[in-house]
DNA sequence: CGCCAAGTTGAACAGTATCAAGAGAAGTGG
DNA sequence: CCACTTCTCTTGATACTGTTCAACTTGGCG
């Protein structure tokens, strides 16, 4: 059902060296020794299953989490019992950076499909980064990158229509999968239409309709959760497709 | 015209000790000596005036900026010459954290009114935080806080109607001004209606209309750029005011 | 086989954007 | 100091995107 499969603890351990934290540090001048120490901090938990929580809003903040395989969503429970999806996290991505400031989680994180997640004690990581300048730099980059990604989302939600949002969403997923060495044009959505809608600020029905429209225009092929991107340039053209109706004028 | 006035370089220097970076560090176990060193990094530039750029998208990243007095907007220039406002920055707030990751600015920053801005070389700051654990911790908190604020914005843009957006915006400004010791219920908007609209994902006309409606309901008093908040609880009630029409159901 | 959740499709409504026009401010130059 | 231009803001009328409500289809699973 999904291309992300847990193989074995040993392969997980190997895979973890590809985690963004370790991975991104390698070219930054870390000695093998440093990498070893960093790797020593990483705790390899048992695989989690659909519906499991990594943490809940309000939980005390202890660790960062890195998705090794599978997918995770973060969301903010809204007053009326609903929930607003804040992000989807694919293999190689870090979860929990927003909790450092308050030392408690401001969002909840739930596993979307069977996933291998590793955990890094933030306290220990902080101690390590304090004595390893290049690792500290890496942490700054990581945090800053997260800010940049949120900024892109703001742009998306601020001034784009439903088609541009879906197109951006699909291309964004595609890009992140490619970075991870997975097919950028053929993948499974582990999240529901409802969750996509929540993430993009659209109603479920709109998500469904727009996907159908994309398929009718031969830009994608949809079969339930299986997505194939057929026409990248057309999708990219839609992304820029400006404001809610036409576009916004100068400020 | 504005309550933010540049007085003198000396008072600026004193004021700078209230900058968030220094300020937030004080309770975190920095020795007076550390504070002194941090303070030494801070460069006090000449006052900037409306329309001046702090930096432009694409500029090489060198420094972080802290608003001492005045106001700054950050924005992403869009292809057709328009611009999407990403944030407004009031006294005590830091600008440029999103640029660390790529070492170049992904947004532009423009001064909205005569402002005193100080500058911190990021390279030097990084060196200092590498040898001062509590300062490193402070930097992590700062970056994480920025992520948290963006997250709030995502919530706002994702599922709120025009009234909720404006109400949240006003209350958010109010809160930030209060934190700074300024009046939380009586202030000037240094940004145009258009800029507010761009920030909130609304048309200028909608901003204008909703403000008028708020005034008609005696929740605020508006006179051009001068705003008085009259009924906080009513505004707060509007903030929760759910989805685009009613509210969103469970995921 | 039948139930239940998830997804799709259709029709009507509603919130905002857009278009258009006018009223103030503010800034410019004589 | 006063026209004149220009920009910002406001207000009204209309159009359109996307939500809402509702019914139906599909797939999963006991």
Short mmCIF file of N, CA, C and O (backbone and C1' of nucleotides) in Angstrom, two decimals, chain C residues 10-27:
data_model
loop_
_atom_site.label_atom_id
_atom_site.label_comp_id
_atom_site.label_asym_id
_atom_site.label_seq_id
_atom_site.Cartn_x
_atom_site.Cartn_y
_atom_site.Cartn_z
P DG C 10 -21.38 16.20 -11.80
"O5'" DG C 10 -22.57 16.91 -11.02
"C5'" DG C 10 -23.70 16.15 -10.65
"C4'" DG C 10 -24.69 17.02 -9.87
"C3'" DG C 10 -24.87 18.43 -10.43
"O3'" DG C 10 -26.26 18.73 -10.49
"C1'" DG C 10 -24.32 18.53 -8.13
P DA C 11 -26.78 20.06 -11.13
"O5'" DA C 11 -27.21 20.88 -9.84
"C5'" DA C 11 -28.08 20.28 -8.87
"C4'" DA C 11 -28.45 21.32 -7.83
"C3'" DA C 11 -28.68 22.73 -8.39
"O3'" DA C 11 -29.76 23.33 -7.70
"C1'" DA C 11 -26.91 22.79 -6.83
P DA C 12 -30.21 24.81 -7.99
"O5'" DA C 12 -29.75 25.56 -6.66
"C5'" DA C 12 -30.15 25.03 -5.40
"C4'" DA C 12 -29.56 25.88 -4.28
"C3'" DA C 12 -29.75 27.38 -4.47
"O3'" DA C 12 -30.15 27.95 -3.25
"C1'" DA C 12 -27.44 26.89 -4.21
P DC C 13 -30.38 29.51 -3.10
"O5'" DC C 13 -29.21 29.90 -2.10
"C5'" DC C 13 -28.85 28.99 -1.07
"C4'" DC C 13 -27.59 29.48 -0.40
"C3'" DC C 13 -27.55 30.98 -0.15
"O3'" DC C 13 -27.19 31.18 1.20
"C1'" DC C 13 -25.60 30.29 -1.30
P DA C 14 -27.19 32.61 1.86
"O5'" DA C 14 -25.63 32.87 1.96
"C5'" DA C 14 -24.77 31.82 2.39
"C4'" DA C 14 -23.35 32.33 2.47
"C3'" DA C 14 -23.24 33.80 2.86
"O3'" DA C 14 -22.07 33.94 3.61
"C1'" DA C 14 -22.30 33.49 0.74
P DG C 15 -21.85 35.20 4.53
"O5'" DG C 15 -20.30 35.47 4.22
"C5'" DG C 15 -19.41 34.36 4.25
"C4'" DG C 15 -18.16 34.70 3.47
"C3'" DG C 15 -17.54 36.05 3.82
"O3'" DG C 15 -16.14 35.89 3.81
"C1'" DG C 15 -18.12 35.99 1.51
P DT C 16 -15.19 36.92 4.55
"O5'" DT C 16 -14.27 37.44 3.37
"C5'" DT C 16 -14.92 37.69 2.15
"C4'" DT C 16 -13.94 37.55 1.01
"C3'" DT C 16 -13.14 38.82 0.79
"O3'" DT C 16 -11.96 38.51 0.07
"C1'" DT C 16 -14.81 38.59 -0.86
P DA C 17 -10.93 39.65 -0.30
"O5'" DA C 17 -11.00 39.68 -1.90
"C5'" DA C 17 -10.82 38.48 -2.61
"C4'" DA C 17 -11.10 38.70 -4.09
"C3'" DA C 17 -10.35 39.86 -4.72
"O3'" DA C 17 -9.92 39.49 -6.03
"C1'" DA C 17 -12.69 40.23 -4.90
P DT C 18 -9.02 40.48 -6.84
"O5'" DT C 18 -10.05 41.28 -7.76
"C5'" DT C 18 -10.88 40.56 -8.66
"C4'" DT C 18 -11.90 41.51 -9.26
"C3'" DT C 18 -11.31 42.80 -9.84
"O3'" DT C 18 -11.63 42.87 -11.22
"C1'" DT C 18 -13.23 43.23 -8.51
P DC C 19 -10.95 43.98 -12.13
"O5'" DC C 19 -12.11 45.04 -12.29
"C5'" DC C 19 -13.40 44.60 -12.69
"C4'" DC C 19 -14.42 45.72 -12.55
"C3'" DC C 19 -13.91 47.09 -13.04
"O3'" DC C 19 -14.91 47.66 -13.88
"C1'" DC C 19 -14.81 47.27 -10.86
P DA C 20 -14.61 49.02 -14.67
"O5'" DA C 20 -15.27 50.12 -13.74
"C5'" DA C 20 -16.61 49.93 -13.28
"C4'" DA C 20 -17.02 51.11 -12.43
"C3'" DA C 20 -16.37 52.44 -12.81
"O3'" DA C 20 -17.35 53.46 -12.80
"C1'" DA C 20 -16.05 52.02 -10.53
P DA C 21 -17.06 54.86 -13.43
"O5'" DA C 21 -17.40 55.84 -12.22
"C5'" DA C 21 -18.46 55.51 -11.33
"C4'" DA C 21 -18.24 56.23 -10.03
"C3'" DA C 21 -17.63 57.64 -10.19
"O3'" DA C 21 -18.38 58.55 -9.43
"C1'" DA C 21 -16.43 56.41 -8.60
P DG C 22 -18.28 60.10 -9.66
"O5'" DG C 22 -18.04 60.61 -8.18
"C5'" DG C 22 -18.82 60.05 -7.12
"C4'" DG C 22 -18.05 60.16 -5.83
"C3'" DG C 22 -17.41 61.54 -5.60
"O3'" DG C 22 -17.67 61.96 -4.28
"C1'" DG C 22 -15.82 59.86 -5.30
P DA C 23 -17.49 63.45 -3.89
"O5'" DA C 23 -16.74 63.33 -2.50
"C5'" DA C 23 -17.14 62.35 -1.55
"C4'" DA C 23 -16.05 62.20 -0.50
"C3'" DA C 23 -15.43 63.53 -0.07
"O3'" DA C 23 -15.09 63.47 1.30
"C1'" DA C 23 -13.78 62.15 -1.00
P DG C 24 -15.33 64.69 2.22
"O5'" DG C 24 -13.93 65.40 2.34
"C5'" DG C 24 -12.80 64.86 1.70
"C4'" DG C 24 -12.02 63.98 2.69
"C3'" DG C 24 -10.94 64.73 3.41
"O3'" DG C 24 -10.54 64.00 4.56
"C1'" DG C 24 -10.03 63.41 1.67
P DA C 25 -9.70 64.69 5.70
"O5'" DA C 25 -8.31 63.97 5.54
"C5'" DA C 25 -7.33 64.59 4.80
"C4'" DA C 25 -6.11 63.73 4.73
"C3'" DA C 25 -4.87 64.53 5.04
"O3'" DA C 25 -3.86 63.67 5.54
"C1'" DA C 25 -5.00 64.04 2.70
P DA C 26 -2.54 64.30 6.08
"O5'" DA C 26 -1.60 64.26 4.79
"C5'" DA C 26 -1.49 63.04 4.05
"C4'" DA C 26 -0.54 63.26 2.89
"C3'" DA C 26 0.55 64.27 3.20
"O3'" DA C 26 1.77 63.83 2.62
"C1'" DA C 26 -0.64 64.94 1.28
P DG C 27 3.13 64.46 3.06
"O5'" DG C 27 3.90 64.54 1.68
"C5'" DG C 27 3.50 63.71 0.59
"C4'" DG C 27 3.54 64.47 -0.71
"C3'" DG C 27 4.71 65.47 -0.81
"O3'" DG C 27 5.36 65.26 -2.05
"C1'" DG C 27 2.70 66.51 -1.42
#
